[in-house]
Coordinates of C-alpha atoms and ligand atoms in Angstrom, one line a residue:
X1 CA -35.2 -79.2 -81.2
X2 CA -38.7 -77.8 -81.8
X3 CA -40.7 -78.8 -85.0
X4 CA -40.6 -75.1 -86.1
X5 CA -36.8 -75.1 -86.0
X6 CA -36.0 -78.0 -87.4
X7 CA -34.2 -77.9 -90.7
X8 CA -33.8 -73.7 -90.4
X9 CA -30.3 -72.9 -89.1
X10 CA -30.4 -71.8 -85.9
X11 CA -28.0 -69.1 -84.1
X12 CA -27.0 -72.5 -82.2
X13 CA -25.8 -74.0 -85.1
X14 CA -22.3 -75.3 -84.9
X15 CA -21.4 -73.6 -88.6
X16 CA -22.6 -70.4 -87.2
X17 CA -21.5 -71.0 -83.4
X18 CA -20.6 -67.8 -81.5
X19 CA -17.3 -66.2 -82.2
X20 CA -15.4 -65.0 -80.0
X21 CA -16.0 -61.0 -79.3
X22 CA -12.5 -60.2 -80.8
X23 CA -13.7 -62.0 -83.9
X24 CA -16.9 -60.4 -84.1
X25 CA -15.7 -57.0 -83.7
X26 CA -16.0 -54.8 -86.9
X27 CA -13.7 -51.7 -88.0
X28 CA -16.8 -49.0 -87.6
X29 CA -18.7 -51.3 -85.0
X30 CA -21.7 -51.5 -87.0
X31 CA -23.1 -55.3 -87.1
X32 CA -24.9 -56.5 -90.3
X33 CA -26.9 -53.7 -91.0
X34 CA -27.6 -52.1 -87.8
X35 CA -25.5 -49.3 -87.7
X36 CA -23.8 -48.6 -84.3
X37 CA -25.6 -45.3 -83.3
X38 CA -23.6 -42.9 -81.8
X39 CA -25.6 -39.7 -80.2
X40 CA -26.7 -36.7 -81.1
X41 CA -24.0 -34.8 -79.4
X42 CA -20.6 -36.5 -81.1
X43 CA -22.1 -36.1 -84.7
X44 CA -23.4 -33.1 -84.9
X45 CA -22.3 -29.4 -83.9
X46 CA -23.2 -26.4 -82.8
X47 CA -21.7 -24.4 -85.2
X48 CA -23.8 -26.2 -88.0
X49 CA -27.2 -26.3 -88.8
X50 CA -29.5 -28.1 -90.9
X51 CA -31.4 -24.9 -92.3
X52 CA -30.3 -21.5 -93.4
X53 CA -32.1 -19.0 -91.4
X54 CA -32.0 -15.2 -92.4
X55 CA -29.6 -13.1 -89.9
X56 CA -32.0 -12.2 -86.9
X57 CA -32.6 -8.5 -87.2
X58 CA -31.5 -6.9 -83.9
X59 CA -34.1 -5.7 -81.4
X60 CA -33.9 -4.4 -78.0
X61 CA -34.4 -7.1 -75.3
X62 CA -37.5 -7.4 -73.0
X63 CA -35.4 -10.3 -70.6
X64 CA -34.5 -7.8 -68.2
X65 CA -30.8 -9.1 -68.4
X66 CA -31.9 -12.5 -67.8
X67 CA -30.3 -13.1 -72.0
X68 CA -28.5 -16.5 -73.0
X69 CA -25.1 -14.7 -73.6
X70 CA -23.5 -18.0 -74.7
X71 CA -25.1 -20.0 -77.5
X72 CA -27.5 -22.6 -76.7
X73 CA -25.2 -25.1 -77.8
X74 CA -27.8 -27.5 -79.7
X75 CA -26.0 -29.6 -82.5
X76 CA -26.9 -28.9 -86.2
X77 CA -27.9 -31.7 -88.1
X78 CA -28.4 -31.9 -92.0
X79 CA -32.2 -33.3 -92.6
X80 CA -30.6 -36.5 -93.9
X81 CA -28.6 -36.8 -91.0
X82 CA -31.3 -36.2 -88.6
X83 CA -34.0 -38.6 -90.0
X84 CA -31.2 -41.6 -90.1
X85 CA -30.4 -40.7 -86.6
X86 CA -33.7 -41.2 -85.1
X87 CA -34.8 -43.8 -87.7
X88 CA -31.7 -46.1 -86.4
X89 CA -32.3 -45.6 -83.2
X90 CA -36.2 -46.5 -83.7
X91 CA -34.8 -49.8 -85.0
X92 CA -32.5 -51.3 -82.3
X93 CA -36.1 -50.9 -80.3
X94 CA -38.6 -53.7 -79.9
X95 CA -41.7 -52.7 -80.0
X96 CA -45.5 -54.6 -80.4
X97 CA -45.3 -53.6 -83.9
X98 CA -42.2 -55.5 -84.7
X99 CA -43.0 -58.9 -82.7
X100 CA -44.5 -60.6 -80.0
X101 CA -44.3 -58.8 -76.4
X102 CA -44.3 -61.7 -73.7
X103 CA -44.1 -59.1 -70.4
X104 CA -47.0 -60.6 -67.6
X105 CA -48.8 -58.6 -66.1
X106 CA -48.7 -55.9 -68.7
X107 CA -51.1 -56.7 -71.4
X108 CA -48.8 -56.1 -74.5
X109 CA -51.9 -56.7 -77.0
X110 CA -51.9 -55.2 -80.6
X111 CA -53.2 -51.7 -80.4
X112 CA -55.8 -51.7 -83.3
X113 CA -55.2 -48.7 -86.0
X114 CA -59.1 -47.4 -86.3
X115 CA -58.3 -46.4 -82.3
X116 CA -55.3 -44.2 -84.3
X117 CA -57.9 -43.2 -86.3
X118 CA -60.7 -41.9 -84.4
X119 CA -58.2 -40.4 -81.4
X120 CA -57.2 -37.9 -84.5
X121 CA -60.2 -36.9 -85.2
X122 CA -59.9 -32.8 -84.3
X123 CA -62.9 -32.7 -82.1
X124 CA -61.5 -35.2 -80.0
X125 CA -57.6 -34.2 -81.1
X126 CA -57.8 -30.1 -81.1
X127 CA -59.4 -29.5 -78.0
X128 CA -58.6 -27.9 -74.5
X129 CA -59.3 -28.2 -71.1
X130 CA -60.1 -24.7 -70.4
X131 CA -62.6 -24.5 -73.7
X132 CA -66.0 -23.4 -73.1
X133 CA -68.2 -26.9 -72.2
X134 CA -70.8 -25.8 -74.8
X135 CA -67.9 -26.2 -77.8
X136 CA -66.5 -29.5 -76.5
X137 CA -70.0 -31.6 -75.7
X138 CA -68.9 -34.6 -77.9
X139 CA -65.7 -34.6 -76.4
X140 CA -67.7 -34.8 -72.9
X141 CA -70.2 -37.2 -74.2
X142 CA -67.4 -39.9 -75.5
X143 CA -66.1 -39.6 -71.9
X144 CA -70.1 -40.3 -70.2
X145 CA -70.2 -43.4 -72.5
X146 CA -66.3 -44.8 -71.5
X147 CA -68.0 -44.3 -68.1
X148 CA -70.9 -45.9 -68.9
X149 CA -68.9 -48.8 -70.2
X150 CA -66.5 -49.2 -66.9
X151 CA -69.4 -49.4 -65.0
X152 CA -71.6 -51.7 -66.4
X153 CA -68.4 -53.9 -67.3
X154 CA -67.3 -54.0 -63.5
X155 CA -71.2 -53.8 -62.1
X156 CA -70.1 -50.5 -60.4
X157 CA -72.2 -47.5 -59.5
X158 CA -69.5 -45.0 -59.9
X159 CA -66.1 -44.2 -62.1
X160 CA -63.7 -41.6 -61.6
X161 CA -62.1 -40.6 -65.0
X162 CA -59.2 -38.5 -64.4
X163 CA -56.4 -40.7 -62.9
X164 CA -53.6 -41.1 -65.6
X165 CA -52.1 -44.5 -64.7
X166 CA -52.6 -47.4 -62.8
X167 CA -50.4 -46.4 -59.8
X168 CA -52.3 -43.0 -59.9
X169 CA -55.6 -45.2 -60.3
X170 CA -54.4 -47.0 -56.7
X171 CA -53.8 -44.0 -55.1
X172 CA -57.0 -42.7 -56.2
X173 CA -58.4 -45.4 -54.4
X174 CA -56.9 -45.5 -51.5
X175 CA -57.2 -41.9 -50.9
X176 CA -61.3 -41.9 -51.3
X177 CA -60.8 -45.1 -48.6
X178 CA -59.1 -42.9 -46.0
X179 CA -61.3 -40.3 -46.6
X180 CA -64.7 -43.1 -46.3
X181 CA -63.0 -44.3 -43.0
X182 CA -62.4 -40.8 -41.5
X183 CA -65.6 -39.2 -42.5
X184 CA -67.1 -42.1 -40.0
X185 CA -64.1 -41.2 -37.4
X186 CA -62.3 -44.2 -37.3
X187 CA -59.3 -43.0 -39.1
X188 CA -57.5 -46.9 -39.1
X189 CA -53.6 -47.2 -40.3
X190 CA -53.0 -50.7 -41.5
X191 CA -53.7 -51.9 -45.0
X192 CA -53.4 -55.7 -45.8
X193 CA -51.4 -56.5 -49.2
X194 CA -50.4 -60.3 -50.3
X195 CA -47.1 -61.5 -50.9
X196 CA -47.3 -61.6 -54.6
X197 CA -48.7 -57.8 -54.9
X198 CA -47.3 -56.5 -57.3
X199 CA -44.5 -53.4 -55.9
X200 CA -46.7 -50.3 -56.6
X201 CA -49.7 -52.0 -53.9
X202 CA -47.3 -51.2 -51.2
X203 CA -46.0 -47.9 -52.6
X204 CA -49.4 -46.8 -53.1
X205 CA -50.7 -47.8 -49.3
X206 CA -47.2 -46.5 -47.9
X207 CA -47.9 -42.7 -50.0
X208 CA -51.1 -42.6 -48.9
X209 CA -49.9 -42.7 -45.0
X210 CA -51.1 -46.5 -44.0
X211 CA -48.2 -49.0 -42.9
X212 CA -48.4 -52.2 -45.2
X213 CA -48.2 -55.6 -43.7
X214 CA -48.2 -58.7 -45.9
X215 CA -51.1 -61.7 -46.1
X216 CA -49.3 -65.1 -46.6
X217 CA -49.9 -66.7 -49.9
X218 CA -51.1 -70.6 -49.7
X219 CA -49.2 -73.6 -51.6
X220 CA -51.7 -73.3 -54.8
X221 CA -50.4 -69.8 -54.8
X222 CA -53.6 -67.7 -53.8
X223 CA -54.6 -65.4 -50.7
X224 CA -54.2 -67.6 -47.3
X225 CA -57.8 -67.0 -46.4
X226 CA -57.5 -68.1 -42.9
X227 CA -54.1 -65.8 -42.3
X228 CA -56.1 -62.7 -43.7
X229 CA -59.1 -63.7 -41.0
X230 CA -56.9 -63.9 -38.2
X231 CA -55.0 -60.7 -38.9
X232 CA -58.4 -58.4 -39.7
X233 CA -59.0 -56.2 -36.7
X234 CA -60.3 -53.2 -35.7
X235 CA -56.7 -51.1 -36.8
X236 CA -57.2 -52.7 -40.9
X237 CA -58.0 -50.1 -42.9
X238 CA -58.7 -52.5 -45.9
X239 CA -57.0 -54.9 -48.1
X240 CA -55.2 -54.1 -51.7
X241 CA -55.7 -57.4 -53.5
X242 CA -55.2 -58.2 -57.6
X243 CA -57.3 -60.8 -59.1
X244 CA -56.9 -62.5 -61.2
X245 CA -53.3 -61.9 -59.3
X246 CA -49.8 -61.4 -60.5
X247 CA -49.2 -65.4 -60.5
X248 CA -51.9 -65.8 -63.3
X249 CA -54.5 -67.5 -60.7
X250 CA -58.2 -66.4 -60.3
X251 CA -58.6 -66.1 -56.2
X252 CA -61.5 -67.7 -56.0
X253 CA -62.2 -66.5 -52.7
X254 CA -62.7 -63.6 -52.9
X255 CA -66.0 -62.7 -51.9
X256 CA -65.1 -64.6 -49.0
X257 CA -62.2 -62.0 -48.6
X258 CA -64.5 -59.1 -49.2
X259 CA -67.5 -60.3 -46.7
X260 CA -64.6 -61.2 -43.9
X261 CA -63.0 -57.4 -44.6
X262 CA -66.3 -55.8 -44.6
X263 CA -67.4 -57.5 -41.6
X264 CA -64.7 -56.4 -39.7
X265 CA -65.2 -52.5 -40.6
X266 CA -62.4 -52.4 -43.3
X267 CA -62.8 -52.1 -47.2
X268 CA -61.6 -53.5 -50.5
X269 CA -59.0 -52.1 -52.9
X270 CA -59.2 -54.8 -55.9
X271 CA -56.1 -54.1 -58.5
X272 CA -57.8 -54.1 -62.0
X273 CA -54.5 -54.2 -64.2
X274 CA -55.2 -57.9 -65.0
X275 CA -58.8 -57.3 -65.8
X276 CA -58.0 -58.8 -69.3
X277 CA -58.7 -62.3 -68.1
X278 CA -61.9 -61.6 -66.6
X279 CA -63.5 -58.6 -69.1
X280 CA -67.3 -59.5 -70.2
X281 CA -66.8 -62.7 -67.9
X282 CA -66.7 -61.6 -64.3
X283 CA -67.9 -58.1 -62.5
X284 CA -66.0 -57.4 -59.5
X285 CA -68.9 -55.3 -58.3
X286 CA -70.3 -58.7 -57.5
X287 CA -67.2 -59.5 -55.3
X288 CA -67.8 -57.1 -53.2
X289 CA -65.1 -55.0 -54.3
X290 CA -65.1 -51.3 -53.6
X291 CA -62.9 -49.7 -55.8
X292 CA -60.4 -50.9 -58.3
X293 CA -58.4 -49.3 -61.3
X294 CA -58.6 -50.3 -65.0
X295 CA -55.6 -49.4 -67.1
X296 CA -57.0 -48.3 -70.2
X297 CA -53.7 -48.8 -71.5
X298 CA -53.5 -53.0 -70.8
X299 CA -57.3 -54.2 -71.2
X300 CA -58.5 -51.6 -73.4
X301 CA -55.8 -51.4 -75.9
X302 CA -54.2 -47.9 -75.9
X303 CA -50.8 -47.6 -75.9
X304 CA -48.3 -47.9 -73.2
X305 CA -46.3 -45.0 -71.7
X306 CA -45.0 -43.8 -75.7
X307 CA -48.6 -43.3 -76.7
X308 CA -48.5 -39.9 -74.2
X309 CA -50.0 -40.2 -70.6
X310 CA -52.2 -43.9 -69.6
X311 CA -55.2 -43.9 -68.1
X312 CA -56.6 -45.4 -64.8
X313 CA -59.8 -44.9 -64.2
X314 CA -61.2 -46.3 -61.0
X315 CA -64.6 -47.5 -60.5
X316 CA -66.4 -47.5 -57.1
X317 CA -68.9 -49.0 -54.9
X318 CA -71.5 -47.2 -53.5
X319 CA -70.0 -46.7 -49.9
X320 CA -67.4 -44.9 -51.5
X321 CA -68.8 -43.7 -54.5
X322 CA -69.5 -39.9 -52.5
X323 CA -65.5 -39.7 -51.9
X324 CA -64.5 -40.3 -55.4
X325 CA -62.2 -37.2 -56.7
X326 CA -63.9 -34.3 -58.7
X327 CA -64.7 -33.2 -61.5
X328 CA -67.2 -35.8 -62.8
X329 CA -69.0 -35.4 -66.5
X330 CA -72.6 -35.3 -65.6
X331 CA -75.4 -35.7 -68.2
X332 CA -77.9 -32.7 -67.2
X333 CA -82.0 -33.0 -67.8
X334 CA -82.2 -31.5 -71.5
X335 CA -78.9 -33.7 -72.7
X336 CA -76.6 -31.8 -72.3
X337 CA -73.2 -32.7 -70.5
X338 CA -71.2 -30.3 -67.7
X339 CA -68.6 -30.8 -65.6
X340 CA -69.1 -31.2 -62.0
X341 CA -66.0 -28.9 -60.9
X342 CA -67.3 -28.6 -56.7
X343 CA -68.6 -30.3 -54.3
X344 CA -72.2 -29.8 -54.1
X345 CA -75.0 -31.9 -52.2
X346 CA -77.2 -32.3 -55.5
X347 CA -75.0 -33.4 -56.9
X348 CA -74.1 -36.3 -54.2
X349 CA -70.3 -35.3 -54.7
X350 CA -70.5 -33.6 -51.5
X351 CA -67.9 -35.8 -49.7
X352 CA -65.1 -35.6 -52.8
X353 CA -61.7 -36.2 -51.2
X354 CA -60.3 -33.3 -53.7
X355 CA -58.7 -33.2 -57.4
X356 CA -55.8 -35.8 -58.3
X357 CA -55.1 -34.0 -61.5
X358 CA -56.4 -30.0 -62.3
X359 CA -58.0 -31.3 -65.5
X360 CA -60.4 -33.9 -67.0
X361 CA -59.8 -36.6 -69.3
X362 CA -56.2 -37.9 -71.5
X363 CA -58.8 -37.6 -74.5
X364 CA -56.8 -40.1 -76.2
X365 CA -56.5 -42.6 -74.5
X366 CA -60.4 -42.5 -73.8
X367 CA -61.3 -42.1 -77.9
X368 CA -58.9 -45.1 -78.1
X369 CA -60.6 -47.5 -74.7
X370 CA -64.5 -46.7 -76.5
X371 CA -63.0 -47.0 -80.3
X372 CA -61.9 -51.1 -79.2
X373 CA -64.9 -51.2 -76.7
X374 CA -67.5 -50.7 -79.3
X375 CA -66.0 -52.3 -82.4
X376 CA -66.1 -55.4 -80.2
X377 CA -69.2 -55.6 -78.6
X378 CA -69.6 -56.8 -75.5
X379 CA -69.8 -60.1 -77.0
X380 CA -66.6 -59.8 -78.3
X381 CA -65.3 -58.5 -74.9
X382 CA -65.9 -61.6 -73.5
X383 CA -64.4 -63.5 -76.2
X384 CA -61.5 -61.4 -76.0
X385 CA -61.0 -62.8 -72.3
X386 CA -61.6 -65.9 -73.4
X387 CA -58.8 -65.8 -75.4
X388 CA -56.5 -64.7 -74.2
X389 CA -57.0 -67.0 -71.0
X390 CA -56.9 -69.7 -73.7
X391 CA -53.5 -68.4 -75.2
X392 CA -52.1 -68.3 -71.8
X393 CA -53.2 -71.8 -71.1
X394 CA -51.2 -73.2 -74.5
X395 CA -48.2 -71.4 -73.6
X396 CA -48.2 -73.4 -70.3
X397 CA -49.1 -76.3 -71.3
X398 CA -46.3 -76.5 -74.1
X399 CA -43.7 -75.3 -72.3
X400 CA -44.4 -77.3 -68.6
X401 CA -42.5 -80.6 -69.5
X402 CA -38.9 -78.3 -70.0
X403 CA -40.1 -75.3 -67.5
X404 CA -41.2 -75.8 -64.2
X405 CA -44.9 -74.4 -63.4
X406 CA -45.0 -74.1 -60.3
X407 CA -49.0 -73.8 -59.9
X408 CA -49.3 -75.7 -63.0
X409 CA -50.5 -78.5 -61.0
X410 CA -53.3 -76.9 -59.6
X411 CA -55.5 -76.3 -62.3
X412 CA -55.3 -74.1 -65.5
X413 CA -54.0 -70.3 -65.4
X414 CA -55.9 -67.1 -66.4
X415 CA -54.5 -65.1 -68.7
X416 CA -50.4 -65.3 -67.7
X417 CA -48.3 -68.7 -67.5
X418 CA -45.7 -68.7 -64.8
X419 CA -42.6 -70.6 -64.7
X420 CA -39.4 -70.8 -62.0
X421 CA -35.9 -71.7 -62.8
X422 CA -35.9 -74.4 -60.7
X423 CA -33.7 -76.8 -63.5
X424 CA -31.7 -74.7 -64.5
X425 CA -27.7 -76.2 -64.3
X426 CA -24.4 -74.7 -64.0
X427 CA -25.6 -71.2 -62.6
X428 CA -28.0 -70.5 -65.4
X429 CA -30.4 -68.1 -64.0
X430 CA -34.0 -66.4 -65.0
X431 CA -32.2 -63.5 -66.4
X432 CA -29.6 -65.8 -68.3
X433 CA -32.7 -66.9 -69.9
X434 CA -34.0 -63.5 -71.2
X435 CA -30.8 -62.6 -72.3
X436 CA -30.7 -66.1 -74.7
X437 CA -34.3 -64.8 -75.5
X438 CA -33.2 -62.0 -76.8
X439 CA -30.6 -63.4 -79.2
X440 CA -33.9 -65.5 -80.5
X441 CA -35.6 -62.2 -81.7
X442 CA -37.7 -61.8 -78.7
X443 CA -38.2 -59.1 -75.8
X444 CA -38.1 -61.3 -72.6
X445 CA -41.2 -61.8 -70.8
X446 CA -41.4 -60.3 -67.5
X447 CA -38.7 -61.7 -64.8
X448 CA -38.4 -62.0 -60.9
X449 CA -41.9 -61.0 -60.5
X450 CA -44.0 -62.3 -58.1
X451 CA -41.3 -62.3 -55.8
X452 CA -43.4 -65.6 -54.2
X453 CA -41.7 -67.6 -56.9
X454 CA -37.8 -68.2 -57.7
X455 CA -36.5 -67.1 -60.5
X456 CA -39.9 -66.3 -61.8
X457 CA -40.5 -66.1 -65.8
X458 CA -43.9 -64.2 -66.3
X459 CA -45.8 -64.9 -69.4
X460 CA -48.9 -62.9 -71.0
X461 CA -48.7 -63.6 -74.7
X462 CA -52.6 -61.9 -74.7
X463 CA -55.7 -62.3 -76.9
X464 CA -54.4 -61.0 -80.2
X465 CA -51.4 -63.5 -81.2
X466 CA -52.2 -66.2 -83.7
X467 CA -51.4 -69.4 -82.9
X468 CA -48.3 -69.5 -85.3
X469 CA -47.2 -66.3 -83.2
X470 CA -47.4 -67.9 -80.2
X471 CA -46.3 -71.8 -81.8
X472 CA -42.7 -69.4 -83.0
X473 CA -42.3 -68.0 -79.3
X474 CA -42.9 -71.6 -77.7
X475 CA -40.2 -72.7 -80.3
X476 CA -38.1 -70.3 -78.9
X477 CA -38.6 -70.1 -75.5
X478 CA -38.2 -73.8 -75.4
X479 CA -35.0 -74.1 -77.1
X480 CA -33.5 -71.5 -74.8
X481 CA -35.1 -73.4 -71.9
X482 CA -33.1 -76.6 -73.1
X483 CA -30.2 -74.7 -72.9
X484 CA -30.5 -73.6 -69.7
X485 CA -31.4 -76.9 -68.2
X486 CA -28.4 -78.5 -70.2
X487 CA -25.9 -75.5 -68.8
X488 CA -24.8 -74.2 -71.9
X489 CA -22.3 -71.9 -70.9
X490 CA -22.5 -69.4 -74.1
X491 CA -26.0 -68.1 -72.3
X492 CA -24.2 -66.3 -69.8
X493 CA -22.4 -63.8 -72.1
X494 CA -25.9 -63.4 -74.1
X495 CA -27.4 -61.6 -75.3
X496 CA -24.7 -62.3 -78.7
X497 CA -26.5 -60.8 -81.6
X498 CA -28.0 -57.2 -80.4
X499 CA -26.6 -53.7 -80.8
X500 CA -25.6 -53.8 -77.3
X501 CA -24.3 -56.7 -75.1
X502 CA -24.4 -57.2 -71.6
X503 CA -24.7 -54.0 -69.4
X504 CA -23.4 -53.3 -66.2
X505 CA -27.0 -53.0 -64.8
X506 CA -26.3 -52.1 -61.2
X507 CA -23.4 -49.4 -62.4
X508 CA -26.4 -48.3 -64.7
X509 CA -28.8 -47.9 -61.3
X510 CA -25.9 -46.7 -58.9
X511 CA -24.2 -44.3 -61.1
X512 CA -26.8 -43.4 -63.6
X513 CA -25.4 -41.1 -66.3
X514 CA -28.6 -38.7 -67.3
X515 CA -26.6 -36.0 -69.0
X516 CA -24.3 -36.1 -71.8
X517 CA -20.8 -35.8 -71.3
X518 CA -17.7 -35.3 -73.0
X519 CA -16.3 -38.7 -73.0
X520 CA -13.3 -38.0 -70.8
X521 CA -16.0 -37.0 -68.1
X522 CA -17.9 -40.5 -68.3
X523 CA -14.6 -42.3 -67.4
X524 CA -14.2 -40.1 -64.5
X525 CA -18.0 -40.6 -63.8
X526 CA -17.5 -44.2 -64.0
X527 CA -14.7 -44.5 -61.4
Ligands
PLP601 C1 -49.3 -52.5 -64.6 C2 -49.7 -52.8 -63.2 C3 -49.9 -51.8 -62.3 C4 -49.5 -50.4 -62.5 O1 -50.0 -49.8 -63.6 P1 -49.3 -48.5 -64.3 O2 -50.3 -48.0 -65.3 O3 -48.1 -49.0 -64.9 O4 -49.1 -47.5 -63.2 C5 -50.3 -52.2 -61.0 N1 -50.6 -53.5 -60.7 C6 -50.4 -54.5 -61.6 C7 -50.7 -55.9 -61.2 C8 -49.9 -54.2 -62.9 O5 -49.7 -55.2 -63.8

C-alpha cells in the first residue's frame, strides 16, 4: 500500500468491501448524496411552466401557414427545479476544476482565471465579425501580437489564425501543401504518417484527397529513419509527423527526417498538439518543419471544447507561407491594422489556397492564448515546458516498478509517461484499469492510444499539478495497478462508486440513442 494510503481507509478495505449490487441498491436510486438525475423530459411538463406570462394578445400571422399548430412541447420547470437539475448533473461531471485530468496527449493544465478575466472584457467580448475594422483595432491588434508570439515561439515566418481546432489546423496544412505542390505541377498523392499518429493524421491526409501509408516505428519507439528513406519517392507528397510524438518521445531525428523529405521534393506537416514539452525550448522552424498546428486550447491554456470553439493556428515556413488561407491581420504603414480579405500580389498572399472558415479569429480563445503568454514571459514559457517534462518524468519513474514502460528503458520521456498492460492477471485489461481509476476519484488517463503499444495507458499529468497532486494520483494509480497485476476480480464490474456503472459501450456506439423517447420506445430501440 502506498505511503499516502496508509492508515486512511480505502474503498478496498475489507470493512467497507463491495456489496453486492442487490445490497447497494437504494429505494429512490440516489447514492450518498448524488442524486440519481433523471431528465428533463420525465420531470417536467409541458403543460407547466416556471413563469407566468401575460396571455399573448392575438395578431395576424406573417408565417404564411408555415404556424406550429401543436405546442412546442418544451417541459416547464419551476426555477428551483431547474437550477438543481443542471446543478446535479454539473456534479456527476469531472472536470479540471474538480481534480487532476491524467488524459496524454491532451494537455489538461489548469486554465488560469485572469484569462476569464480579460476574454470578458467587452472590446474583446462584444464584438462582431462584420464591424467596421476602424471600431475593432484592439481586437485586431491582440490577434497581430498572438501572431507575433506563434512565430517567434516556433521560428516561423508565417501563421494562419483562423482554424478552430487542431484537426482543422491539420487540414489547414495539408491543404496549403497540395496547393504548394500543384502550383509547381507535380500534383503527388501519397503522404507518409507513423504508426503511432495519432487517428486524425490519417483523417486529415485521407479528407484532403492523398492516400496514407504508414512509416514503421523502431524498438525505442520513434520514426524508423531508414524505412521513411527507402519509401520517399517521387509520388510522396510529404510526411505528417508529431514530435515530441504521441508515445511521449522527442524524435530526435527529425531534421534528418525533414532534409531526407525535402530532398526528395516532398514537404513537412509537423503535429504541434504536444508542443507543451518543447514551448520556449525548441523551435520547429529550425527542424525544418513547414507547417504545424498549435492548439491554443492544450499549450496555451484555453479551455477544451466547453469553453466554445478551440483554436489551431498553424504556422508556416516560407515555401508555403504564400498558400496559407486568407484573411490575414496586417499591420499597415501609419499603425493601423486591416484585414487582408483577397488575394493580392502586395500583399504576397497572392497564391492563398482559399478561406477555411468565412470569419477571422475565436476572440476568446486568442484573449485567453496572449492573457497566459504574457503573464509568463517567455522565461516562464520555457519553464513551463520544463515542468511539465519533469512532472511526466516522476510519474514514470514512480509508477515503472508495478507498470510496465515500455520505452522507459530508453531514456526519460517528454511531457507524457506511457505504460502497457503487459502484467496484468486473470483478464485484467487497460480499461479494467480506468474503470478501478475511476472508483479512486480520478478520470482515467488516456487508453489504447498509440495503437504501437498494448493495452496502452497514456499519462500527461502537465506543468500545473503540485507534487502532492501528482504524489495522490501515483497513490492511486498504483494501488489500482497492484490490483490488476494481482487479478482482483471486483475490477472487472468497476467502476463501483459512480452514478453510473458499467455501460454497454458498443450498444452505446451501434445503436446510439440521440433523441429522447418515451421509455417503452428505448426498449424497442434497444432490441
Ligand atoms: C489533440 C490532438 C489532435 C487534435 O486536436 P483537436 O483540437 O482535438 O482537433 C491532433 N493530434 C494530436 C497528437 C493531439 O493530441
Amino acid at each position: 500500500m502506498n505511503m499516502l494510503t496508509e492508515g486512511r481507509p480505502t474503498k478496498q478495505d475489507e470493512n467497507l468491501a463491495v456489496p453486492d449490487q442487490g445490497a447497494l441498491k437504494t429505494h429512490t436510486g440516489n447514492r450518498a448524496l448524488m442524486v440519481d438525475e433523471p431528465l428533463i423530459f420525465e420531470t417536467g411538463s409541458p403543460d407547466r411552466s416556471g413563469v407566468d406570462l401575460p396571455e399573448a394578445p392575438s395578431v395576424e400571422s406573417r408565417l404564411g401557414g408555415l404556424d406550429r399548430d401543436e405546442p412546442i412541447s418544451i417541459p416547464g420547470l419551476s426555477e428551483a427545479e431547474m437550477v438543481r437539475h443542471y446543478t446535479r448533473l454539473s456534479r456527476q461531471n469531472y472536470a479540471i476544476d474538480v481534480g487532476l485530468f491524467p488524459l496524454g496527449s491532451c494537455t489538461m493544465k489548469h486554465n488560469p482565471r485572469l484569462n476569464e478575466k480579460m476574454a470578458r472584457l467587452k472590446g474583446f467580448s462584444d464584438i462582431h465579425p462584420l464591424q467596421p475594422v476602424d471600431s475593432v483595432q484592439g481586437a485586431l491588434g491582440l490577434i497581430d501580437e498572438l501572431a507575433t508570439w506563434l512565430k517567434t515561439l516556433t521560428g516561423m515566418p508565417a501563421v494562419a489564425m483562423s482554424p478552430k481546432a487542431g484537426a482543422h489546423g491539420e487540414l489547414c496544412g495539408i491543404l496549403a501543401i497540395r496547393s504548394a505542390l500543384e502550383a509547381r505541377g507535380d500534383a503527388r498523392e501519397v503522404i507518409l504518417v507513423p504508426e503511432s499518429a495519432h487517428g486524425t493524421n490519417p483523417a486529415t491526409a485521407a479528407f484532403a484527397g492523398y492516400k496514407v501509408e504508414d512509416i514503421p516505428a523502431n524498438a525505442d519507439g520513434r520514426v524508423d529513419l531508414d524505412a521513411l528513406k527507402a519509401r520517399l519517392g517521387p509520388d510522396v507528397a510529404g510526411v505528417m509527423i508529431t514530435n515530441p510524438n504521441t508515445c511521449g518521445l522527442f524524435e530526435p531525428d527529425m531534421k534528418a527526417i525533414s532534409d531526407a523529405v525535402h530532398d526528395a521534393g516532398g514537404l513537412v506537416y509537423c503535429d504541434g498538439a504536444n508542443f507543451n514539452a518543447i514551448v520556449g525550448r525548441v523551435r520547429p522552424g529550425d527542424l525544418g518543419i513547414d507547417a504545424m498546428h498549435i492548439n491554443l486550447h492544450k499549450t496555451f491554456s484555453t479551455p477544451h471544447g466547453g469553453g466554445g470553439p478551440g483554436s489551431g493556428p498553424v504556422v508556416f515556413s516560407e515555401a508555403l507561407a504564400p498558400f496559407a488561407p486568407l484573411p490575414f491581420v496586417e499591420k499597415t504603414e501609419d499603425g493601423h491594422f486591416h484585414l487582408v480579405e483577397e488575394e493580392t500580389a502586395e500583399d504576397h498572399h497572392e497564391s492563398s489556397f482559399g478561406r477555411m472558415v468565412a470569419f477571422h479569429g475565436q476572440m476568446g480563445m486568442f484573449t485567453r492564448a496572449l492573457t497566459y503568454m504574457l503573464s509568463h514571459g517567455a522565461d516562464g514559457l520555457k519553464q513551463v515546458s520544463e515542468d511539465a517534462v519533469l512532472n511526466a518524468n516522476y510519474v514514470l519513474r514512480s509508477l515503472e516498478d508495478v507498470l510496465d514502460a515500455p520505452f522507459a528503458k530508453s531514456g526519460p520521456c517528454m511531457h507524457e509517461a506511457l505504460f502497457s498492460d503487459n502484467g496484468f492477471t486473470n483478464g485484467l485489461t487497460t480499461l479494467d484499469l480506468a474503470k478501478g481509476l475511476i472508483d479512486e476519484g480520478y478520470h482515467p488517463m488516456t487508453m489504447y492510444f498509440p495503437l504501437v503499444v498494448h493495452g496502452a495507458m497514456l499519462v500527461e499529468p502537465t506543468e500545473t499539478e503540485s507534487r502532492a497532486a501528482i504524489d495522490q494520483f501515483i497513490g492511486a494509480l498504483r494501488s489500482v495497478a497492484e490490483r490488476a497485476k494481482a487479478g482482483d476480480e471486483l475490477l472487472k464490474s468497476a467502476p463501483h462508486f459512480a452514478p453510473r456503472r458499467r455501460l454497454d459501450e458498443t450498444q452505446a456506439a451501434r445503436k446510439p440513442i440521440l433523441v429522447w423517447q418515451e421509455p417503452e420506445e428505448y426498449a424497442e430501440a434497444a432490441e
